[in-house]
Coordinates of C-alpha atoms in Angstrom, one line a residue:
X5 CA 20.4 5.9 29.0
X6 CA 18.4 2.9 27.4
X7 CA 14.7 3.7 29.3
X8 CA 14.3 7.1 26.7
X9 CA 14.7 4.7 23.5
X10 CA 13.1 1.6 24.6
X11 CA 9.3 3.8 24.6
X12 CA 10.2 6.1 21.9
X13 CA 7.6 3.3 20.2
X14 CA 4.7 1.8 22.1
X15 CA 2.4 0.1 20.6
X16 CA -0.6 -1.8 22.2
X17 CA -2.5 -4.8 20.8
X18 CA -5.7 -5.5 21.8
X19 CA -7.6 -8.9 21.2
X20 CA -11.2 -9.7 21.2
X21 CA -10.6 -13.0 22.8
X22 CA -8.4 -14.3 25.4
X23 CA -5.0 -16.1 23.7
X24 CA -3.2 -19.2 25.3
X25 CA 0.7 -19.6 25.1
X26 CA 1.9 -22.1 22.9
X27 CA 4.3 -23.8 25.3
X28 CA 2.2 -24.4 28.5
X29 CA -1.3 -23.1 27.3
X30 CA -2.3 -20.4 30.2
X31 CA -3.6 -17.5 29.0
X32 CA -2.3 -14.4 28.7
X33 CA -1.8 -11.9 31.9
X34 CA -3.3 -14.9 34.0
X35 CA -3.3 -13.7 37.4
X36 CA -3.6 -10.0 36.3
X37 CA -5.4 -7.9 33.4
X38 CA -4.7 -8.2 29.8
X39 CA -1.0 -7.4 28.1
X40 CA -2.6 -4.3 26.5
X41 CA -4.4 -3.2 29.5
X42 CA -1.6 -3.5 31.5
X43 CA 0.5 -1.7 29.3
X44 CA -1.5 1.1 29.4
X45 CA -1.2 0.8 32.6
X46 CA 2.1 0.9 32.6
X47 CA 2.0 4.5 30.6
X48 CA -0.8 5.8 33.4
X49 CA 1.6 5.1 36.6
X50 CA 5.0 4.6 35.5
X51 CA 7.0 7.6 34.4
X52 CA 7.9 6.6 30.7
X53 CA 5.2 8.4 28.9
X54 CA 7.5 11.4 28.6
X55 CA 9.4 9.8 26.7
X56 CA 6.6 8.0 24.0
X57 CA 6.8 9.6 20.3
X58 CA 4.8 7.3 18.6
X59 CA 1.7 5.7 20.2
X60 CA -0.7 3.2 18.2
X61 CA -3.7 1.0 19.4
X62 CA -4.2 -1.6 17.5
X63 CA -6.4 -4.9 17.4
X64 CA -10.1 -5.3 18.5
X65 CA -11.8 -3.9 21.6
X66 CA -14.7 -6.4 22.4
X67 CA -17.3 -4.3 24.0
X68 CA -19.1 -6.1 27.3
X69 CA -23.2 -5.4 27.3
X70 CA -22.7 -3.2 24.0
X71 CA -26.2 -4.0 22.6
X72 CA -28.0 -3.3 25.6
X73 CA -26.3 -0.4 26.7
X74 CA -26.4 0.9 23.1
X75 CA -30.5 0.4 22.4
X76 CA -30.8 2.0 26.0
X77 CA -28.1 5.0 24.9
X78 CA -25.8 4.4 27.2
X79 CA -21.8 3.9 26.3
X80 CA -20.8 0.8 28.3
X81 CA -18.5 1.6 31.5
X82 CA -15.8 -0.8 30.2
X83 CA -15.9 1.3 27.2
X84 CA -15.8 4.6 29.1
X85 CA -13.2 3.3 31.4
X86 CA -10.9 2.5 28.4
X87 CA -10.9 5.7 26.5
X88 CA -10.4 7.6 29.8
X89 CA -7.1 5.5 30.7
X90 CA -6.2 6.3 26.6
X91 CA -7.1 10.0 27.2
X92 CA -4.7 10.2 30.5
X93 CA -1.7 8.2 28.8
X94 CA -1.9 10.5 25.7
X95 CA -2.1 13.5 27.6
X96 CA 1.1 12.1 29.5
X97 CA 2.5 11.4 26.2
X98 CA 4.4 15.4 26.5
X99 CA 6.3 14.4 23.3
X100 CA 4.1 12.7 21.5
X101 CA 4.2 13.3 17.6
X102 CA 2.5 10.1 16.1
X103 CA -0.9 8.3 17.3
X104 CA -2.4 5.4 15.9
X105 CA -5.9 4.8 17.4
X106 CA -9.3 2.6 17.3
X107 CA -12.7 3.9 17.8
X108 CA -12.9 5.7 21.3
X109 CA -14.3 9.4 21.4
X110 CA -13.8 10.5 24.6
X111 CA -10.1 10.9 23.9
X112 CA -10.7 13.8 21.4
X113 CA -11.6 16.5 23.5
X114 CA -7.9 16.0 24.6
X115 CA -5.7 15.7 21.6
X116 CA -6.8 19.9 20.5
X117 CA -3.9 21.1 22.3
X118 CA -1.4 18.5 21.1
X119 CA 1.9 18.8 19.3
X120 CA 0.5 15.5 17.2
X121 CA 2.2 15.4 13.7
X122 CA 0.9 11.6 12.2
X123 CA -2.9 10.5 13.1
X124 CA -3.9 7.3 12.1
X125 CA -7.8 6.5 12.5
X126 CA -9.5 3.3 12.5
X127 CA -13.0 3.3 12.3
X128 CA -15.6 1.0 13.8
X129 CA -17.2 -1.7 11.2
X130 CA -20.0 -2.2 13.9
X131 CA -23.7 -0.4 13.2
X132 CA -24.9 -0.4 16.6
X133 CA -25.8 3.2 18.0
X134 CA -23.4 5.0 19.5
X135 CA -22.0 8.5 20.1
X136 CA -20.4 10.0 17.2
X137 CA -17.5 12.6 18.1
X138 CA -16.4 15.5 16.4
X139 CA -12.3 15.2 16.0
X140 CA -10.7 18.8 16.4
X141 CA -8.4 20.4 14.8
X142 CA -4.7 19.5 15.0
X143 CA -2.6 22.8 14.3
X144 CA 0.6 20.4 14.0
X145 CA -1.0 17.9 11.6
X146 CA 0.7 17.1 8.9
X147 CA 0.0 13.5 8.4
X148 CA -4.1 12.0 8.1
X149 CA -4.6 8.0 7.4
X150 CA -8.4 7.0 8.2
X151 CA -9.8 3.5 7.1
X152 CA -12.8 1.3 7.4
X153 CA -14.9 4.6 6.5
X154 CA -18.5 3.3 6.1
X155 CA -21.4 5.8 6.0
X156 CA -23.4 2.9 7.2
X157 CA -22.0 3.1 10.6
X158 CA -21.6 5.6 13.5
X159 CA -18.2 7.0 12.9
X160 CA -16.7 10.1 14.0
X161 CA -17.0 13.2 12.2
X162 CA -13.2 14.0 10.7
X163 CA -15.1 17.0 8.6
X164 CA -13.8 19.9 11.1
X165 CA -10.2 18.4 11.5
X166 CA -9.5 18.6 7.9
X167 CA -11.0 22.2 7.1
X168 CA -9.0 23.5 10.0
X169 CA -6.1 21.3 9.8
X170 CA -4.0 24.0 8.5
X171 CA -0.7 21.9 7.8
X172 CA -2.0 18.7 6.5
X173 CA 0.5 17.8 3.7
X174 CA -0.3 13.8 3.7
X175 CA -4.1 12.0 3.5
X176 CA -4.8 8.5 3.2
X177 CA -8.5 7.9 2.9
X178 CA -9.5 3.9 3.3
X179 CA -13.4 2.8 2.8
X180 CA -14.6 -0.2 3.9
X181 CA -15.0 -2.8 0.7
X182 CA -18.5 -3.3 1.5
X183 CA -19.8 -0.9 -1.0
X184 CA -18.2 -1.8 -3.9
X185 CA -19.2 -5.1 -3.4
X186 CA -22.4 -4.0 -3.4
X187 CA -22.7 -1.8 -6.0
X188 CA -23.7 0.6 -3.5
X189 CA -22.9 4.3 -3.6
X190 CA -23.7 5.6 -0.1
X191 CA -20.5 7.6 0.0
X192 CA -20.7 11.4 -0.5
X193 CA -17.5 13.3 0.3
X194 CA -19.0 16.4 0.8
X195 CA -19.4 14.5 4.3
X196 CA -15.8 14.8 4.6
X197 CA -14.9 17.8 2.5
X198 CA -17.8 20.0 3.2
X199 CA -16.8 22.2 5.4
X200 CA -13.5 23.2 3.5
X201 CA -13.0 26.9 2.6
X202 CA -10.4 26.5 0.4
X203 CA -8.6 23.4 -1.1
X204 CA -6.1 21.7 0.8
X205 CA -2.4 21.6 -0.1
X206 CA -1.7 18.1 0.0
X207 CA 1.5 16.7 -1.4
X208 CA 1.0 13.1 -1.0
X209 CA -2.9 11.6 -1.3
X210 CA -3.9 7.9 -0.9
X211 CA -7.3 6.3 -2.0
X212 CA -8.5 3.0 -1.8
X213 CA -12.0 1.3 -2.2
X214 CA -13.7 4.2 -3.0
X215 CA -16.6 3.7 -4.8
X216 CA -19.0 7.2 -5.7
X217 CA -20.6 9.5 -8.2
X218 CA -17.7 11.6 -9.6
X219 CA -18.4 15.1 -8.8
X220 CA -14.6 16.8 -9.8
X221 CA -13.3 16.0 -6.2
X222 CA -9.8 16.4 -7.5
X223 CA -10.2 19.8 -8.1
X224 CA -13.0 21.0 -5.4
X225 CA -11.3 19.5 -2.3
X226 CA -7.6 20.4 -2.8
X227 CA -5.1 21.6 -5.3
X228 CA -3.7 18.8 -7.9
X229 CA -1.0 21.2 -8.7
X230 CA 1.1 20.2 -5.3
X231 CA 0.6 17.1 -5.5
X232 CA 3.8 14.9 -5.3
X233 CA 2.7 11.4 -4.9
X234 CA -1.0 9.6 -5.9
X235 CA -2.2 6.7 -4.9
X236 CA -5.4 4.7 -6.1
X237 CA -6.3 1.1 -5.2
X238 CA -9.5 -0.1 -6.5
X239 CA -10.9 3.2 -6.7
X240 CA -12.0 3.1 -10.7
X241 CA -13.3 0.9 -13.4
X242 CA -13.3 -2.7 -12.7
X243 CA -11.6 -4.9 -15.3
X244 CA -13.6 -7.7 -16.3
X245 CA -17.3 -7.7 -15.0
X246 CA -18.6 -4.2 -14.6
X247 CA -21.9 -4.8 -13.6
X248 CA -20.8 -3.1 -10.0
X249 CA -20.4 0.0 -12.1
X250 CA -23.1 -0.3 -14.6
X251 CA -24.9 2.8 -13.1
X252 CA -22.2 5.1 -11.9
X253 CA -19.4 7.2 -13.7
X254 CA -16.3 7.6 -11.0
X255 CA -13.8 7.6 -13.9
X256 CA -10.8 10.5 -12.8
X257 CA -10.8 12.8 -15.5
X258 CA -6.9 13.4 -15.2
X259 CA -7.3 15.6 -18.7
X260 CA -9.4 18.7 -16.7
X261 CA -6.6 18.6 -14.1
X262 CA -2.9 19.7 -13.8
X263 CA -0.1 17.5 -12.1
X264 CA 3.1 19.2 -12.6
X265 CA 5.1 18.2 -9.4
X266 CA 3.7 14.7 -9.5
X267 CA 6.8 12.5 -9.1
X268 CA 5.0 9.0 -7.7
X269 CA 2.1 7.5 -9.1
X270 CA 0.7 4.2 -8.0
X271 CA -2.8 2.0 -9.3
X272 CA -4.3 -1.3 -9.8
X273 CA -5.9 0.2 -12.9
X274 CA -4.2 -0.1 -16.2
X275 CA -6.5 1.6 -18.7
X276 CA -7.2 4.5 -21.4
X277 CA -7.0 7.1 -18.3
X278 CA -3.8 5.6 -16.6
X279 CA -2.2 6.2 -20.5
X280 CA -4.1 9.8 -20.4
X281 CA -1.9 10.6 -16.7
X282 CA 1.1 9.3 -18.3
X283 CA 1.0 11.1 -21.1
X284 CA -0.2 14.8 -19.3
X285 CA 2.4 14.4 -17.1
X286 CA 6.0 14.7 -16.9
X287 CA 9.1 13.5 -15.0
X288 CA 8.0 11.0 -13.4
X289 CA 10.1 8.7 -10.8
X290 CA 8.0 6.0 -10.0
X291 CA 5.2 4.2 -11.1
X292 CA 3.7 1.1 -10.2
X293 CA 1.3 -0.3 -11.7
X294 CA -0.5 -3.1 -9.6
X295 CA -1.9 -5.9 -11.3
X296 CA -5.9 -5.8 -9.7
X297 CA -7.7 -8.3 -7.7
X298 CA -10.1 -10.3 -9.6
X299 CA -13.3 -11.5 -8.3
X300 CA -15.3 -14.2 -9.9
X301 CA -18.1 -15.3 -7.5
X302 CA -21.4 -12.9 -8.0
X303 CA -23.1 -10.7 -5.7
X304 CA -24.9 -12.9 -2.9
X305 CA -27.5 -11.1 -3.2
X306 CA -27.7 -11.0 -7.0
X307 CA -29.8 -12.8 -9.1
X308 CA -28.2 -11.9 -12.6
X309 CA -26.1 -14.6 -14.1
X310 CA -22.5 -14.0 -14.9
X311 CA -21.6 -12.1 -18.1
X312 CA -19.8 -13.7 -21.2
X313 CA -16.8 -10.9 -19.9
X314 CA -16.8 -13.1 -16.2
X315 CA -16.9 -16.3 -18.1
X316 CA -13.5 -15.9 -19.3
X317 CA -13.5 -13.6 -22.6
X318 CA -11.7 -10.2 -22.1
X319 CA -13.1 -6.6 -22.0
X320 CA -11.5 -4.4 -24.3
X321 CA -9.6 -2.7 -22.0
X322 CA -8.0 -5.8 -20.0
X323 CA -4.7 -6.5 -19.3
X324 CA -4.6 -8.9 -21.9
X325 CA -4.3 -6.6 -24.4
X326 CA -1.2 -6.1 -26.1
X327 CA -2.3 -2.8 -27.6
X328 CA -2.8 -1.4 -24.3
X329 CA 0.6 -2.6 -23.1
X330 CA 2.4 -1.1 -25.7
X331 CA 0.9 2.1 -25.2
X332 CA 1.8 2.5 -21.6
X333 CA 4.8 1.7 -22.5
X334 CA 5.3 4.3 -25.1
X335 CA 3.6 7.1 -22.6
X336 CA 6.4 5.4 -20.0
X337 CA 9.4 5.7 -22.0
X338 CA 8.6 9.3 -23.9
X339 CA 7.8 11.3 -21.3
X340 CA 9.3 10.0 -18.1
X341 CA 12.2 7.8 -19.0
X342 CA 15.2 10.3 -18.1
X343 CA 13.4 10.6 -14.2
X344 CA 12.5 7.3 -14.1
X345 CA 14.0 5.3 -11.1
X346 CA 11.7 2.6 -10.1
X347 CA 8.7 1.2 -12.8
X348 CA 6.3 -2.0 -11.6
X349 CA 4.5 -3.4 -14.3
X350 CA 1.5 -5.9 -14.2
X351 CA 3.0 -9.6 -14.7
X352 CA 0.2 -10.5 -17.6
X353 CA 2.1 -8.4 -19.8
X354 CA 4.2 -10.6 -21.0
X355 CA 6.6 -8.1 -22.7
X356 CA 8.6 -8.5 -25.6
X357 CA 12.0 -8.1 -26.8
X358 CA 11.3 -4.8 -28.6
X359 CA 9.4 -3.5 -25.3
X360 CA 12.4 -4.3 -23.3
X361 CA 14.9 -2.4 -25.8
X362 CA 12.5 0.3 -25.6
X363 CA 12.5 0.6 -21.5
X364 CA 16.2 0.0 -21.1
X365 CA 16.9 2.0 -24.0
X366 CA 14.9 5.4 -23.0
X367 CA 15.0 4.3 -19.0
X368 CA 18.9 4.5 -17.9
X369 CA 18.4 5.8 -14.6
X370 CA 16.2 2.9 -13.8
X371 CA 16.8 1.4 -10.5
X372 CA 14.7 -1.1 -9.7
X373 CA 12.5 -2.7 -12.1
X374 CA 9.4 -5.5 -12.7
X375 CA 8.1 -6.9 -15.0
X376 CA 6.7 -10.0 -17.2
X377 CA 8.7 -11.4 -19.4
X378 CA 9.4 -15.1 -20.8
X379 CA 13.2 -15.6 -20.6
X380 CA 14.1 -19.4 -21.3
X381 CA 17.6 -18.4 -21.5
X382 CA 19.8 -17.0 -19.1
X383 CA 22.2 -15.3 -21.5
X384 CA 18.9 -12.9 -21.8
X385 CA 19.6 -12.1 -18.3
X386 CA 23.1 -11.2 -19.9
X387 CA 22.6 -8.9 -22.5
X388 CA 20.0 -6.6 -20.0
X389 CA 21.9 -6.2 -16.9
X390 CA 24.7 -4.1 -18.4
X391 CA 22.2 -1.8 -20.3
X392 CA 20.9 -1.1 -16.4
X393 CA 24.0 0.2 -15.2
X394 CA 21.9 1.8 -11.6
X395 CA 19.7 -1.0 -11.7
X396 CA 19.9 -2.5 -7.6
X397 CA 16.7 -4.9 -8.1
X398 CA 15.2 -6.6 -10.9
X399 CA 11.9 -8.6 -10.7
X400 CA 10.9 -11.4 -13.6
X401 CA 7.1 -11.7 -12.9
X402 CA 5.1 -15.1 -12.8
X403 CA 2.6 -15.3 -15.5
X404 CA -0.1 -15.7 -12.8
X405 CA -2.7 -17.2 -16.0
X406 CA 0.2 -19.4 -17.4
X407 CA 2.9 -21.5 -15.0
X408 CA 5.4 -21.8 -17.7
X409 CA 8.0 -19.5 -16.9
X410 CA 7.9 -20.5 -13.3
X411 CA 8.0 -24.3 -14.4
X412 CA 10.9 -23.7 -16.4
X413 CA 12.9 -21.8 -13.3
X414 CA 12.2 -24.6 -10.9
X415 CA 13.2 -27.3 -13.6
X416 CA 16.6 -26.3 -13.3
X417 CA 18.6 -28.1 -11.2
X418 CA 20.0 -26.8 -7.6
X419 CA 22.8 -24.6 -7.5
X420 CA 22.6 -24.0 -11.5
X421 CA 20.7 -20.5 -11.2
X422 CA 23.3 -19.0 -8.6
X423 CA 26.1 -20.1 -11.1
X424 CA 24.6 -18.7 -13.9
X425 CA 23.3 -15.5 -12.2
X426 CA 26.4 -15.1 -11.1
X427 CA 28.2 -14.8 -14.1
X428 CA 25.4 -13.4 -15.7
X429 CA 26.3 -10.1 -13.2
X430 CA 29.4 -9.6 -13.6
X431 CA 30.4 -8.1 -16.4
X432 CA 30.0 -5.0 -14.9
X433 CA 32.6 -4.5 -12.0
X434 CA 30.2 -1.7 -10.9
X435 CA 27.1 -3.0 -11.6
X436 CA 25.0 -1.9 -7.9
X437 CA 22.5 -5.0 -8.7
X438 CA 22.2 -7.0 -5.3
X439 CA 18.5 -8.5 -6.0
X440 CA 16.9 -10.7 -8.5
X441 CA 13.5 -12.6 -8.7
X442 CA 13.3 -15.0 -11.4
X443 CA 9.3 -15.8 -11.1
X444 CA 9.1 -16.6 -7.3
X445 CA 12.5 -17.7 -6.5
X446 CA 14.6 -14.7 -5.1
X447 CA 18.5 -14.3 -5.0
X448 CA 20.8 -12.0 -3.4
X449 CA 24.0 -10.7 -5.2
X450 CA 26.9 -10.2 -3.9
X451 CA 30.2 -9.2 -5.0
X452 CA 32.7 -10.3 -7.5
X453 CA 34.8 -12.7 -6.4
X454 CA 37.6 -15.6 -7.4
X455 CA 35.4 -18.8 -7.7
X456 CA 37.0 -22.7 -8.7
X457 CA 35.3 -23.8 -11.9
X458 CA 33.8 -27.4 -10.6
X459 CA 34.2 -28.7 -14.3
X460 CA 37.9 -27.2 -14.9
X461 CA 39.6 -28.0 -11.4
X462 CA 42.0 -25.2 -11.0
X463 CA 41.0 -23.1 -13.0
X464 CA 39.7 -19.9 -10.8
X465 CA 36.5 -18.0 -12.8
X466 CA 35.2 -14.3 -11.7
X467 CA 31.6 -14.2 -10.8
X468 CA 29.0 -12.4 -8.6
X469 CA 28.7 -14.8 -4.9
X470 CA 24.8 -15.4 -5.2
X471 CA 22.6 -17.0 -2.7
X472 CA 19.2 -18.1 -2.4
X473 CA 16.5 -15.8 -0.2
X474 CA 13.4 -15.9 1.2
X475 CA 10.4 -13.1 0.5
X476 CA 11.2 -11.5 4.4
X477 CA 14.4 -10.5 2.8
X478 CA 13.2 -8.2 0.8
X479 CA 9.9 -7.0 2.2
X480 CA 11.7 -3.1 3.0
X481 CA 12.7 -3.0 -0.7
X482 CA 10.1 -0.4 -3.0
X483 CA 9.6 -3.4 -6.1
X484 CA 8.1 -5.6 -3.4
X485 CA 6.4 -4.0 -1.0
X486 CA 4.7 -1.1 -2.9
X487 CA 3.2 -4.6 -5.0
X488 CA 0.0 -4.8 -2.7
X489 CA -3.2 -3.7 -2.2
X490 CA -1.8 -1.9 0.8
X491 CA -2.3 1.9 1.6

């Protein structure tokens, strides 16, 4: 009864280098192959594939003789011998619905007749020679994630599986970093999209590091108007230095498009055009708004000095601008705040107390919330909660330029903040909050209960119980782990 659920889930790591055990320091498999060879193994002879739904490679395949057989144009046999025991244990795999898999070609040819619903790609960062498959078309495709995409480098050609892919709902499209960091716009989609002949119908679409001449993709590769949920991580404007995009216009131009089931939007780009979405669109649910990586170290291969913008003083379209703040706040609360469940905001806005009224005034469906704020007093925390009657998490942000607030939560002595959260909490009897983060200290709330007051011996108050957590605690909650750079 347990065999069927115990491979519903396989996955298989792969190293690059042979790992020792912590306790007596042999290596792993000594005596036989590697753990992920001989779990393969295990899927090739055994009779569990059958029962495997989801199947992902992971890790790194270190290829033996690679540049030799590559200059000669040969694939190396380990190579071949891999991606022929993959091919076997997918086509074993009778219910397989979900694959997850590294660079190896020869197991194409085989997944055209699969009942495959989730592909995951990861491409090869390496720019040695080597063949370069053509992925076919999955009729049962519904869900397409590809990353480290480099045009540099010999990676498969995904063009046919997404103009035939008839039922592909969900694509996550990850370039490799190098280009941006270079300033150097090798990527043309019509590589990917060319072969369309007629926009896909995608509900959910995920973007990250891509860095090109804006041609109008939105509108010539699929159909904005189904589109449910949109995701873009580094994928526009820099803030701060914009050297890297001193010669190239990729701004989205969200006012030529139309967005009317969009009900998730997510970006590390808080600007003019983010204010332009928010304000075209309406009924939103959830927005987060990431606060984007800074880099301060030049090009290594650049010999222009730093601009007075790196140096320290801010573009006019920062995050430190107050004016910019309040208008996404405004766009926030006018035209979303009766769907609005879950809102991330970046922690340099410090907001005020008039931007607070305005979000828990116009938001009161808001369930879990984030933001930056400078509370010094926790009957602050007392007048909010019971304006958030739904509200289950709420996140006070670090100032990550200023280590105030978060000096002021960790002056307080032990035991203080669960007493005062507590009571904070509970003059709502059903109040659903169970998590807060007060900078980087996290609590979790329980119930109401009957608690001594240590300063009036029998005297019994009513608070919330509240307990200190670590991060792991919450890492399944949307607040906290939608705030990455993740796709």
């Amino acid at each position: 009864m347990t065999l069927p659920q115990l491979y519903t889930n396989v996955t298989l790591r792969s190293y690059d280098s042979i790992r020792y055990s912590p306790q007596d320091g042999r290596p792993e498999g000594c005596g036989m192959g590697s753990p992920f060879v001989m779990g393969l193994n295990g899927l090739v002879l055994r009779n569990v594939a059958s029962y495997v739904k989801r199947l992902r490679f992971v890790g790194e395949w270190k290829e033996c003789d690679s540049e030799e057989c590559y200059r000669k144009g040969r694939v190396p046999d380990s190579t071949m011998m891999l991606n022929t025991l993959v091919r076997v244990a997918i086509e074993r795999s009778s219910a397989l619905k979900e694959l997850w898999y590294m660079k190896m070609s020869s197991l194409l040819d085989g997944l055209a007749q699969s009942q495959i619903r989730s592909l995951t790609i990861r491409f090869s960062s390496s720019r040695s020679p080597r063949p370069v498959a053509i992925v076919p078309p999955l009729l049962s495709l519904v869900s397409l994630r590809v990353s480290n995409i480099d045009p540099t480098c010999y990676e498969d050609d995904i063009s046919h599986l997404l103009a035939r892919s008839r039922n592909l709902r969900e694509l996550s499209l990850i370039w490799s970093p190098r280009m941006r960091e270079a300033g150097e716009p090798s990527v043309h989609l019509d590589s990917l999209f060319g072969k369309l002949d007629q926009p896909l119908t995608l509900t959910k679409v995920a973007v990250k590091n891509l860095y090109h001449h804006d041609e109008g993709w939105c509108a010539r590769y699929y159909d904005p108007s189904m589109t449910e949920e949109l995701t873009f991580i580094n994928s526009s404007e820099n803030h701060g230095d914009k050297r890297a995009s001193a010669f190239i216009d990729f701004k989205l131009r969200y006012s030529t498009i139309s967005l009317p089931r969009l009900k998730f939007v997510r970006g590390d780009n808080a600007s003019r055009q983010f204010v332009e979405l928010l304000a075209k669109t309406k009924g939103l649910e959830k927005i987060y708004i990431i606060s984007p990586k800074t880099e301060n170290k030049p090009e290594s291969n650049s010999t222009i000095p730093h601009s007075p913008i790196s140096n320290g003083s801010s573009p006019p379209n920062s995050l430190s601008s107050d004016t910019l703040r309040d208008e996404h706040i405004e766009a926030i609360t006018q035209n979303h705040g009766q769907t609005l469940r879950h809102l991330l905001l970046p922690p340099q806005w410090r907001l005020t107390s008039d931007n607070i009224a305005l979000i828990v005034r116009n938001c009161p469906n808001l369930e879990q919330l984030a933001f930056g704020a400078d509370f010094d007093k926790f009957s602050n925390l007392r007048l909010l909660v019971p304006f958030l009657p739904k509200i289950f998490a709420l996140r006070l942000l670090d100032n990550p330029d200023n280590s105030g607030f978060r000096d002021k939560m960790h002056e307080v002595d032990d035991g203080r903040h669960e007493k005062m959260i507590g009571s904070s909490t509970s003059a709502r009897e059903g109040s659903k909050i169970r998590w807060m983060e007060l900078a980087d200290l996290l609590f979790e709330i329980g119930k109401v209960e009957p608690m001594e007051d240590p300063d009036n011996p029998g005297k019994m108050n009513y608070r919330r119980s509240v307990r200190k957590r670590d991060r792991e605690a919450v890492e399944d909650v949307d607040i906290w782990k939608l705030d990455s750079y993740k796709v």
